[in-house]
Amino acid sequence: MSVQERKQRERADRERLIVVTARELAEQQGWDAVTTRRLAERIEYSQPVLYSHFRGKREIIGAVALEGAAEMAAAVRAATASADGPRARVAALARAYLGFAEDNPAVYDAMFQLDGGLAFAHEDTPEPLKDAFAALLESLGEVAGEGVHPALFTELFWAALHGLATLTRARRLPPEDTERRVELLVDRLAVV
């Protein structure tokens, strides 16, 4: 391994450490606790080293969001892969999405609530975000209904899932009724 390759690997390792540490700190104490000073202390590097990877907290949030988008896409695809039929796939998708949001609240916030400097629904949208949407579209497109644009239907269904996730987390909706909400959402919106 050349010196240049080793330096690149070390840089990638440091960057990964920053993202993992920010994510852990945010999940434990919330995003307000994630500061460059605290991250530098936790990873045992100076703040200038941290700034050599990310210009600030916004970019760190964006990196966590991209990682989360890839994880959510994988979770949705894994859940829908074993489902039998369109209705079961959509229900599995909804459960996987809501489960991801519940299990990873800080990551979910980085993806959809906080400013990570990422463009959504644009030509320059980062690939992990496009892929997360594609993971939803793969199952939802087949139940959009005749004459309904599959991507538009996916946006609507996604918005409903996002509302359920955020309202349940904020204790505006009782969590014990989540499964009933999923069934109702699938029954009313998905044409199977």
Coordinates of C-alpha atoms in Angstrom, one line a residue:
M1 CA 0.0 0.0 0.0
S2 CA 1.4 3.4 -1.0
V3 CA 1.6 6.3 1.4
Q4 CA -1.1 8.1 -0.6
E5 CA -3.5 5.1 -0.3
R6 CA -2.8 4.8 3.4
K7 CA -3.5 8.6 3.9
Q8 CA -6.7 8.3 1.9
R9 CA -7.8 5.3 4.0
E10 CA -6.9 7.1 7.3
R11 CA -8.9 10.2 6.1
A12 CA -11.9 8.0 5.3
D13 CA -11.6 6.3 8.6
R14 CA -11.6 9.7 10.4
E15 CA -14.5 10.9 8.5
R16 CA -16.4 7.7 9.3
L17 CA -15.5 8.1 13.0
I18 CA -16.9 11.7 13.0
V19 CA -20.2 10.6 11.5
V20 CA -20.6 7.6 13.8
T21 CA -19.8 9.7 16.8
A22 CA -22.2 12.5 15.8
R23 CA -24.9 10.0 15.2
E24 CA -24.3 8.3 18.6
L25 CA -24.2 11.6 20.4
A26 CA -27.4 12.8 18.7
E27 CA -29.2 9.5 19.5
Q28 CA -28.2 9.7 23.1
Q29 CA -28.6 13.4 23.8
G30 CA -30.2 15.0 20.8
W31 CA -28.8 17.1 18.0
D32 CA -28.3 20.2 20.2
A33 CA -25.6 18.2 22.1
V34 CA -23.7 17.7 18.8
T35 CA -21.1 20.5 18.6
T36 CA -17.8 20.5 16.9
R37 CA -16.1 21.0 20.2
R38 CA -17.8 17.9 21.7
L39 CA -17.1 15.8 18.6
A40 CA -13.5 16.8 18.6
E41 CA -13.2 15.8 22.2
R42 CA -14.9 12.5 21.7
I43 CA -12.9 11.4 18.6
E44 CA -9.7 12.8 20.2
Y45 CA -8.8 15.0 17.3
S46 CA -8.6 18.7 17.2
Q47 CA -11.4 20.9 15.8
P48 CA -9.3 21.9 12.8
V49 CA -9.0 18.2 11.9
L50 CA -12.8 17.9 12.1
Y51 CA -13.2 21.0 10.0
S52 CA -10.8 19.5 7.4
H53 CA -13.6 16.9 6.8
F54 CA -16.8 18.9 7.4
R55 CA -17.3 22.7 7.2
G56 CA -19.6 22.4 10.2
K57 CA -22.5 20.7 11.9
R58 CA -24.8 21.2 8.9
E59 CA -22.5 19.0 6.7
I60 CA -22.3 16.4 9.5
I61 CA -26.1 16.3 9.7
G62 CA -26.1 15.8 5.9
A63 CA -23.6 12.9 6.1
V64 CA -25.8 11.3 8.8
A65 CA -28.9 11.8 6.6
L66 CA -27.2 10.1 3.6
E67 CA -26.2 7.2 5.8
G68 CA -29.7 7.0 7.2
A69 CA -31.3 7.1 3.7
A70 CA -29.2 4.1 2.6
E71 CA -30.1 2.2 5.8
M72 CA -33.8 3.0 5.4
A73 CA -33.8 1.9 1.8
A74 CA -32.2 -1.4 2.8
A75 CA -34.7 -1.9 5.6
V76 CA -37.7 -1.2 3.3
R77 CA -36.3 -3.5 0.6
A78 CA -35.6 -6.3 3.1
A79 CA -39.1 -6.0 4.6
T80 CA -40.9 -6.0 1.2
A81 CA -38.8 -8.8 -0.3
S82 CA -40.4 -11.5 1.7
A83 CA -44.0 -10.1 1.5
D84 CA -46.5 -12.0 -0.6
G85 CA -48.4 -9.8 -2.9
P86 CA -48.8 -6.0 -3.4
R87 CA -50.9 -5.3 -0.3
A88 CA -48.6 -7.2 1.9
R89 CA -45.6 -5.4 0.4
V90 CA -47.1 -2.0 1.1
A91 CA -48.0 -3.0 4.6
A92 CA -44.4 -4.3 5.1
L93 CA -43.0 -1.1 3.7
A94 CA -45.1 1.0 6.0
R95 CA -44.1 -1.0 9.1
A96 CA -40.4 -0.9 8.1
Y97 CA -40.5 2.9 7.5
L98 CA -42.2 3.6 10.8
G99 CA -39.9 1.1 12.6
F100 CA -36.9 2.8 11.2
A101 CA -38.2 6.2 12.3
E102 CA -38.9 4.9 15.8
D103 CA -35.6 3.1 16.2
N104 CA -33.4 5.9 14.8
P105 CA -35.0 9.2 15.8
A106 CA -31.9 11.4 15.5
V107 CA -31.1 9.9 12.1
Y108 CA -34.7 10.4 11.0
D109 CA -34.5 14.0 12.1
A110 CA -31.3 14.4 10.2
M111 CA -33.0 13.0 7.1
F112 CA -36.3 14.9 7.3
Q113 CA -36.4 17.6 10.0
L114 CA -33.0 19.3 10.1
D115 CA -31.0 21.2 7.5
G116 CA -28.3 19.0 6.3
G117 CA -27.8 21.0 3.1
L118 CA -29.2 18.3 0.9
A119 CA -31.4 18.9 -2.1
F120 CA -34.5 16.8 -2.4
A121 CA -36.4 16.1 -5.6
H122 CA -33.8 17.9 -7.8
E123 CA -31.3 16.8 -10.4
D124 CA -28.5 17.2 -7.9
T125 CA -30.2 15.2 -5.2
P126 CA -27.6 12.8 -3.7
E127 CA -27.9 9.2 -4.8
P128 CA -28.7 7.7 -1.3
L129 CA -31.8 10.0 -1.2
K130 CA -32.9 9.1 -4.7
D131 CA -32.4 5.4 -3.8
A132 CA -34.5 5.7 -0.6
F133 CA -37.3 7.2 -2.7
A134 CA -36.9 4.4 -5.2
A135 CA -37.2 1.8 -2.5
L136 CA -40.6 3.3 -1.6
L137 CA -41.6 3.6 -5.3
E138 CA -40.8 0.0 -6.0
S139 CA -43.7 -1.3 -3.9
L140 CA -46.0 1.7 -4.0
G141 CA -45.9 2.2 -7.8
E142 CA -47.8 -1.0 -8.3
V143 CA -50.7 0.1 -6.1
A144 CA -51.0 3.7 -7.2
G145 CA -54.1 3.0 -9.2
E146 CA -55.1 3.5 -12.8
G147 CA -54.3 7.0 -14.1
V148 CA -52.3 7.9 -11.0
H149 CA -48.6 8.8 -11.5
P150 CA -46.6 6.3 -9.4
A151 CA -44.1 8.9 -8.1
L152 CA -46.9 11.3 -7.1
F153 CA -48.7 8.5 -5.2
T154 CA -45.4 7.5 -3.6
E155 CA -44.9 11.1 -2.4
L156 CA -48.4 11.1 -0.9
F157 CA -48.0 7.8 0.8
W158 CA -44.5 8.9 2.1
A159 CA -46.1 12.1 3.5
A160 CA -48.7 10.1 5.3
L161 CA -46.0 7.8 6.8
H162 CA -43.9 10.8 7.8
G163 CA -46.9 12.4 9.5
L164 CA -47.6 9.2 11.4
A165 CA -43.9 8.8 12.4
T166 CA -43.6 12.4 13.7
L167 CA -47.0 12.6 15.4
T168 CA -46.5 9.3 17.1
R169 CA -43.0 10.3 18.3
A170 CA -44.3 13.6 19.6
R171 CA -47.0 11.6 21.5
R172 CA -49.8 13.3 19.5
L173 CA -50.9 9.9 18.4
P174 CA -51.0 6.9 20.8
P175 CA -48.3 4.4 19.7
E176 CA -50.5 1.4 20.6
D177 CA -52.7 2.2 17.5
T178 CA -49.8 2.2 15.0
E179 CA -50.7 -1.1 13.5
R180 CA -54.4 -0.1 13.0
R181 CA -53.2 3.1 11.3
V182 CA -51.0 1.1 9.0
E183 CA -53.9 -1.2 8.0
L184 CA -56.2 1.8 7.5
L185 CA -53.6 3.6 5.4
V186 CA -53.0 0.5 3.2
D187 CA -56.7 -0.2 2.8
R188 CA -57.7 3.3 1.9
L189 CA -54.8 4.4 -0.3
A190 CA -53.4 1.4 -1.9
V191 CA -55.3 0.0 -4.9
V192 CA -54.8 -3.8 -4.9

